[in-house]
PDB file of C-alpha atoms in Angstrom:
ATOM      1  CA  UNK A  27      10.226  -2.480 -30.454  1.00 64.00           C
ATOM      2  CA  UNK A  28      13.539  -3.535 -30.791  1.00 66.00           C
ATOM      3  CA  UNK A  29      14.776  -1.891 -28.014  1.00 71.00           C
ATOM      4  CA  UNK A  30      12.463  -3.402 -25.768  1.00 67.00           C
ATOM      5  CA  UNK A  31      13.127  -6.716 -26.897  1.00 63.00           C
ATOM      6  CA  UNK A  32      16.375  -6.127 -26.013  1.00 74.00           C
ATOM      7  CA  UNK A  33      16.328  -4.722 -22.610  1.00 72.00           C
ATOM      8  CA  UNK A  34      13.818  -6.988 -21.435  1.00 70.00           C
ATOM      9  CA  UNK A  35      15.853  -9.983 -22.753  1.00 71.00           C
ATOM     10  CA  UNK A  36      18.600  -8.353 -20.644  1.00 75.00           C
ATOM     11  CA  UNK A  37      16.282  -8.008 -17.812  1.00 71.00           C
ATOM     12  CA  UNK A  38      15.697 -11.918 -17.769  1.00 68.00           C
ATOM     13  CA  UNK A  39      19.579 -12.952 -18.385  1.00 72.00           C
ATOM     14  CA  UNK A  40      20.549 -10.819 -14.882  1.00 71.00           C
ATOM     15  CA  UNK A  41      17.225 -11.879 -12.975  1.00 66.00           C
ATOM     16  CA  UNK A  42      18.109 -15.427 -14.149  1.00 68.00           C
ATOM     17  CA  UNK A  43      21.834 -15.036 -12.729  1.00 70.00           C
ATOM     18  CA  UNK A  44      20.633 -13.142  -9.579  1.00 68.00           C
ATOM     19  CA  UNK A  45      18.633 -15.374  -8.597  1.00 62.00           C
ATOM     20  CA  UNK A  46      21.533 -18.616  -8.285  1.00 66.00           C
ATOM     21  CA  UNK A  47      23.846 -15.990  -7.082  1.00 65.00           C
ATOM     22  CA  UNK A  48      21.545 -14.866  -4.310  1.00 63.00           C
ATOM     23  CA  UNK A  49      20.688 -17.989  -2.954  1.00 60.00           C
ATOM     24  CA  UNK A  50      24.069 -19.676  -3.024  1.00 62.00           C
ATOM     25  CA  UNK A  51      25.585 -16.434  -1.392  1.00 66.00           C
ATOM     26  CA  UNK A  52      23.501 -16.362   1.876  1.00 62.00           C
ATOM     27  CA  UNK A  53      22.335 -20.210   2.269  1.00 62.00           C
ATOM     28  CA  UNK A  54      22.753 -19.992   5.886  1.00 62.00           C
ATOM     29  CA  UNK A  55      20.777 -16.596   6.364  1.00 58.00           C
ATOM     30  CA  UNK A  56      18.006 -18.525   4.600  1.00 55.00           C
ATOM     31  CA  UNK A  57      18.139 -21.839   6.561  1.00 59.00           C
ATOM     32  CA  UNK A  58      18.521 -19.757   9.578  1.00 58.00           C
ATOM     33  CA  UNK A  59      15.185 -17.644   9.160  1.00 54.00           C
ATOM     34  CA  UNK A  60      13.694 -21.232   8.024  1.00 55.00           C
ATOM     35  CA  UNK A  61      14.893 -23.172  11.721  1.00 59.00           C
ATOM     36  CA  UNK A  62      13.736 -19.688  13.935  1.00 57.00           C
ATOM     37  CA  UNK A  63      10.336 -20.105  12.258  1.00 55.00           C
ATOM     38  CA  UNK A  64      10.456 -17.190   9.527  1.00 55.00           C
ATOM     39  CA  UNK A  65       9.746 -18.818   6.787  1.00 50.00           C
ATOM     40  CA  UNK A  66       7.100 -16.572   4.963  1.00 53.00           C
ATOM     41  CA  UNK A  67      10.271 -13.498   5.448  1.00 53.00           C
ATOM     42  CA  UNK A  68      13.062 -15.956   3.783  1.00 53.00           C
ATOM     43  CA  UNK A  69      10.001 -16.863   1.010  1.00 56.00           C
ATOM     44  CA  UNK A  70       9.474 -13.158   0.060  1.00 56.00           C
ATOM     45  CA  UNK A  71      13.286 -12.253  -0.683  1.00 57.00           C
ATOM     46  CA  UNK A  72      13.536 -15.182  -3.083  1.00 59.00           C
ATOM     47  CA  UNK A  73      10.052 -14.976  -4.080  1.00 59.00           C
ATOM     48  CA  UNK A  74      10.545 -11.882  -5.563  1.00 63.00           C
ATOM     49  CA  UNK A  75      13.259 -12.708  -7.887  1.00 67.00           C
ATOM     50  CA  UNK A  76      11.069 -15.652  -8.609  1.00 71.00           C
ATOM     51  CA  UNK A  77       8.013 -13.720  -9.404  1.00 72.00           C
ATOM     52  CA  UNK A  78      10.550 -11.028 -11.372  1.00 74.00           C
ATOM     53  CA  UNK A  79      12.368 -13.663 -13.206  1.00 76.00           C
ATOM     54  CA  UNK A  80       8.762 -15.351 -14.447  1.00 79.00           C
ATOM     55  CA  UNK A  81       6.937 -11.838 -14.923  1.00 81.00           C
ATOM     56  CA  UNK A  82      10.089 -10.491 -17.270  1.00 81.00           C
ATOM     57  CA  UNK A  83      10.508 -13.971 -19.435  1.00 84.00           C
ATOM     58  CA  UNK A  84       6.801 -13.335 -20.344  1.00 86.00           C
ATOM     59  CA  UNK A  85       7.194  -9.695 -21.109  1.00 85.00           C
ATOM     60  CA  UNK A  86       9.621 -11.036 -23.694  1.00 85.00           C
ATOM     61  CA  UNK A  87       7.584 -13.545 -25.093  1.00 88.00           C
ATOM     62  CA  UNK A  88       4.754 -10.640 -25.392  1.00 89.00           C
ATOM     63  CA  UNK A  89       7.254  -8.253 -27.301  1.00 88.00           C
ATOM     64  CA  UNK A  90       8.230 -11.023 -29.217  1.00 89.00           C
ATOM     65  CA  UNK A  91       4.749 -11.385 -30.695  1.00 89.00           C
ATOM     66  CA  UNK A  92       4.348  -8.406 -31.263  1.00 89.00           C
ATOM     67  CA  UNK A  93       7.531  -7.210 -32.967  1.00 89.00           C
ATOM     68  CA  UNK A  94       6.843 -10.118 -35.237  1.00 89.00           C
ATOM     69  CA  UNK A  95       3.158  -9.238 -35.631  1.00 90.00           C
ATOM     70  CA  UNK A  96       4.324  -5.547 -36.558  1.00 90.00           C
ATOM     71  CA  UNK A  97       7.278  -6.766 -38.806  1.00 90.00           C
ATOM     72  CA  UNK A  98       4.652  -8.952 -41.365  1.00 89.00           C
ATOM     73  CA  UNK A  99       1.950  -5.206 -41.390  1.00 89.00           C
ATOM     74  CA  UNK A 100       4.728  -3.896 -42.371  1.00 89.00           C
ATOM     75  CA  UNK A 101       5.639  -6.091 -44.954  1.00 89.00           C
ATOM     76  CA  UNK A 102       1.805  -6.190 -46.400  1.00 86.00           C
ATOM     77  CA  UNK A 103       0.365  -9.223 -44.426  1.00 84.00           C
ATOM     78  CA  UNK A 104      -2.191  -7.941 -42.187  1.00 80.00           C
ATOM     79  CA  UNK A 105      -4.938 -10.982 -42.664  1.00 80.00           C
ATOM     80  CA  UNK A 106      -2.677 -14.040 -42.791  1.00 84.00           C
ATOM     81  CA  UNK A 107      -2.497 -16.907 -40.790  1.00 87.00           C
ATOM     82  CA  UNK A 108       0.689 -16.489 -39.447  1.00 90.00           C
ATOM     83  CA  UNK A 109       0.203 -12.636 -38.561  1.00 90.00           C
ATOM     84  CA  UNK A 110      -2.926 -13.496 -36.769  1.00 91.00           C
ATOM     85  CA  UNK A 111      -0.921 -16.356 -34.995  1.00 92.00           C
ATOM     86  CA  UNK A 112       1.096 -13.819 -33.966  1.00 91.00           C
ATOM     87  CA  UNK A 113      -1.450 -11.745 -32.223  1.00 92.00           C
ATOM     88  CA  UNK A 114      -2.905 -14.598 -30.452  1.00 94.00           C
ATOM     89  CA  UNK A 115       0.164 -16.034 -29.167  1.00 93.00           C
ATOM     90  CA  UNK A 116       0.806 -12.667 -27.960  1.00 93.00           C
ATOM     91  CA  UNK A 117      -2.172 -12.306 -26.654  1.00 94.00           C
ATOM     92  CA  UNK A 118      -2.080 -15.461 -24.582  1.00 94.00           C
ATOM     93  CA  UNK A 119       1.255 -15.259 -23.141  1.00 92.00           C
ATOM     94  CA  UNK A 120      -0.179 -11.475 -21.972  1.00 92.00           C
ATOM     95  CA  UNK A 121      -2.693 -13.332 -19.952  1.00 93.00           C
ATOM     96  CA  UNK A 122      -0.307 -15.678 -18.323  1.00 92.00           C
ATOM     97  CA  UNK A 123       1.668 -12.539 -17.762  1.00 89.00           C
ATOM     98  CA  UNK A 124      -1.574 -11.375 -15.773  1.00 89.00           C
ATOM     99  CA  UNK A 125      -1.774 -14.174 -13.543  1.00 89.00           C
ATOM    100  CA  UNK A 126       1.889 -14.432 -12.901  1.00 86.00           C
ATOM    101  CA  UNK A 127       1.495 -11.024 -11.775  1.00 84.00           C
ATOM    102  CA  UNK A 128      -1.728 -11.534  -9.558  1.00 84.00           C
ATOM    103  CA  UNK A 129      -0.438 -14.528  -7.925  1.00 82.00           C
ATOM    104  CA  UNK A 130       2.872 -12.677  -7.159  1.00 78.00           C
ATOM    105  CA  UNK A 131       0.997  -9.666  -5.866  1.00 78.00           C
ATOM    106  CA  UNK A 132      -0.751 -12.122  -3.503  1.00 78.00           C
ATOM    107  CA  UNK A 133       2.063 -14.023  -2.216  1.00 74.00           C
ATOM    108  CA  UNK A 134       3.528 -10.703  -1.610  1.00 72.00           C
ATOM    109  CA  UNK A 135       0.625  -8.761  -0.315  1.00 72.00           C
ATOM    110  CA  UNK A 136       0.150 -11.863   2.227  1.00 69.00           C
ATOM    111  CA  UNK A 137       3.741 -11.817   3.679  1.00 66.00           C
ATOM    112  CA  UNK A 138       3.755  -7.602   4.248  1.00 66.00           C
ATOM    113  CA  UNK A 139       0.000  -7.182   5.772  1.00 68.00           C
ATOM    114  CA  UNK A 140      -1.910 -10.615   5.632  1.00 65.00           C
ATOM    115  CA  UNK A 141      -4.929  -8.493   7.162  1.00 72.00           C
ATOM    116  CA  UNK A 142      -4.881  -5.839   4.457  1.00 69.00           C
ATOM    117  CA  UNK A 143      -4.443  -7.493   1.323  1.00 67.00           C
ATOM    118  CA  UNK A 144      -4.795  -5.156  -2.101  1.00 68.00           C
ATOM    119  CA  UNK A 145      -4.679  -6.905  -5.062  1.00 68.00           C
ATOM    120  CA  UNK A 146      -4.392  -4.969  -8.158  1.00 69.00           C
ATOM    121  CA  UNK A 147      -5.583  -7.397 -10.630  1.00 67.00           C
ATOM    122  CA  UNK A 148      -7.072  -8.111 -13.902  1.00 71.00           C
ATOM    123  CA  UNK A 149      -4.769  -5.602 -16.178  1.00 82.00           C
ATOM    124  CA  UNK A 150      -2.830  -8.190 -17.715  1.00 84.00           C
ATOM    125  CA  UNK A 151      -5.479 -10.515 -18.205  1.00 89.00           C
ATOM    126  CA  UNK A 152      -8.064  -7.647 -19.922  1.00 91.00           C
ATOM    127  CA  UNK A 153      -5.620  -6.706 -21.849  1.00 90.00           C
ATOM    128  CA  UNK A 154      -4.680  -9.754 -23.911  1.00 92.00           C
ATOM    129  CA  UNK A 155      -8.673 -10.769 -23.876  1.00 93.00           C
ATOM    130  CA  UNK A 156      -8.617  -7.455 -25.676  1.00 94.00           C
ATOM    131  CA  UNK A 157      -5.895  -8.650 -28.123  1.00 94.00           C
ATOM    132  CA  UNK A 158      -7.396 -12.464 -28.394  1.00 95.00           C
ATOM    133  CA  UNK A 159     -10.696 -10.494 -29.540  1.00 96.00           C
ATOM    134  CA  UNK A 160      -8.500  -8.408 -31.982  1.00 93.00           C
ATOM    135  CA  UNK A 161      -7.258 -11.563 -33.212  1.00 93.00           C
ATOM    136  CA  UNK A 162     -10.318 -13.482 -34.205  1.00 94.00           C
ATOM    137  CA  UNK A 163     -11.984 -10.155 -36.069  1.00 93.00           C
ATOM    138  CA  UNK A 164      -8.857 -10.622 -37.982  1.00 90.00           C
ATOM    139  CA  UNK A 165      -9.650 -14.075 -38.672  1.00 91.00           C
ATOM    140  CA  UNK A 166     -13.000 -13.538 -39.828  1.00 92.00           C
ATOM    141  CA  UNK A 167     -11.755 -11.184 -41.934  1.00 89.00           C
ATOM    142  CA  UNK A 168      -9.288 -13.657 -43.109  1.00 88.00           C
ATOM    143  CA  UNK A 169     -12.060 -16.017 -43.866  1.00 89.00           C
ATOM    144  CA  UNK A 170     -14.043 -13.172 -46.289  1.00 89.00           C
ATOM    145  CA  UNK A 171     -11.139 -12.457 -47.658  1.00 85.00           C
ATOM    146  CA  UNK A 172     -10.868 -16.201 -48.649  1.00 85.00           C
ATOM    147  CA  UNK A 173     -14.592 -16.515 -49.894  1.00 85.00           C
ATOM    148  CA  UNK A 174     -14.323 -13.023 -51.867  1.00 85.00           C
ATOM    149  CA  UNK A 175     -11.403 -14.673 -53.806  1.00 82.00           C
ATOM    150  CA  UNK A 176     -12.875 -17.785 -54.387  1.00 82.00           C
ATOM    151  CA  UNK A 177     -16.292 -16.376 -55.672  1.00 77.00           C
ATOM    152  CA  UNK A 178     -14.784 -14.306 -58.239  1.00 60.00           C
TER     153      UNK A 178
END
């Protein structure tokens, strides 16, 4: 889990200094395409290091979650507040990671065959729904838990 955090994190820093680098080094390729009228072509090459950049910050804020999610089970806390905060937050930046993801598959599906779109969508989005649900049996749990100790 580690690992992951760490090459994603790695994955954002050189998106996030590709992307400068990229547009200051061909600024007249771009605003050429722009003035002949190919906008949607100059769009898609930055586009995608937008949509990479955006897709790979969330990825770390996912792993994030969850390597501190896995790092308080391991240490005995599995239905506390700030475990199951955890899960949730992980599970909600997994569905912005989702729609990043859809939107970026549109944009791109649009610019290479506008008449043939496919859209693979919803993995993302069903999969933190899945973890959100996780996350409030959890809480109920956390809530018997609470009344079993108090009714002692």
């Amino acid at each position: 889990m580690l690992a992951g955090l760490i090459v994603e994190g790695a994955g954002f820093v050189s998106l996030a200094i590709a992307l400068p680098l990229t547009v200051l080094s061909h600024p007249s390729t771009f605003k050429a395409q722009i003035r002949d009228g190919d906008w949607m072509i100059a769009l898609s090459g930055y586009g995608g290091l937008f949509g990479g950049l955006a897709v790979s910050l969330l990825a770390f804020l996912v792993t994030l979650n969850f390597f501190r999610l896995f790092t308080r089970l391991k240490d005995g806390h599995l239905f506390d507040g700030q475990t199951i905060g955890h899960l949730e937050r992980a599970g909600k930046w997994w569905i912005a990671m989702g729609v990043v993801e859809m939107i970026y598959q549109v944009f791109e599906s649009y610019i290479s065959s506008p008449n043939h779109m496919q859209i693979n969508t919803g993995d993302g989005i069903f999969g933190g729904l899945v973890i959100i649900f996780i996350a409030w049996v959890l809480r109920e749990g956390q809530k018997l838990k609470e009344e079993q100790e108090l009714t002692v």
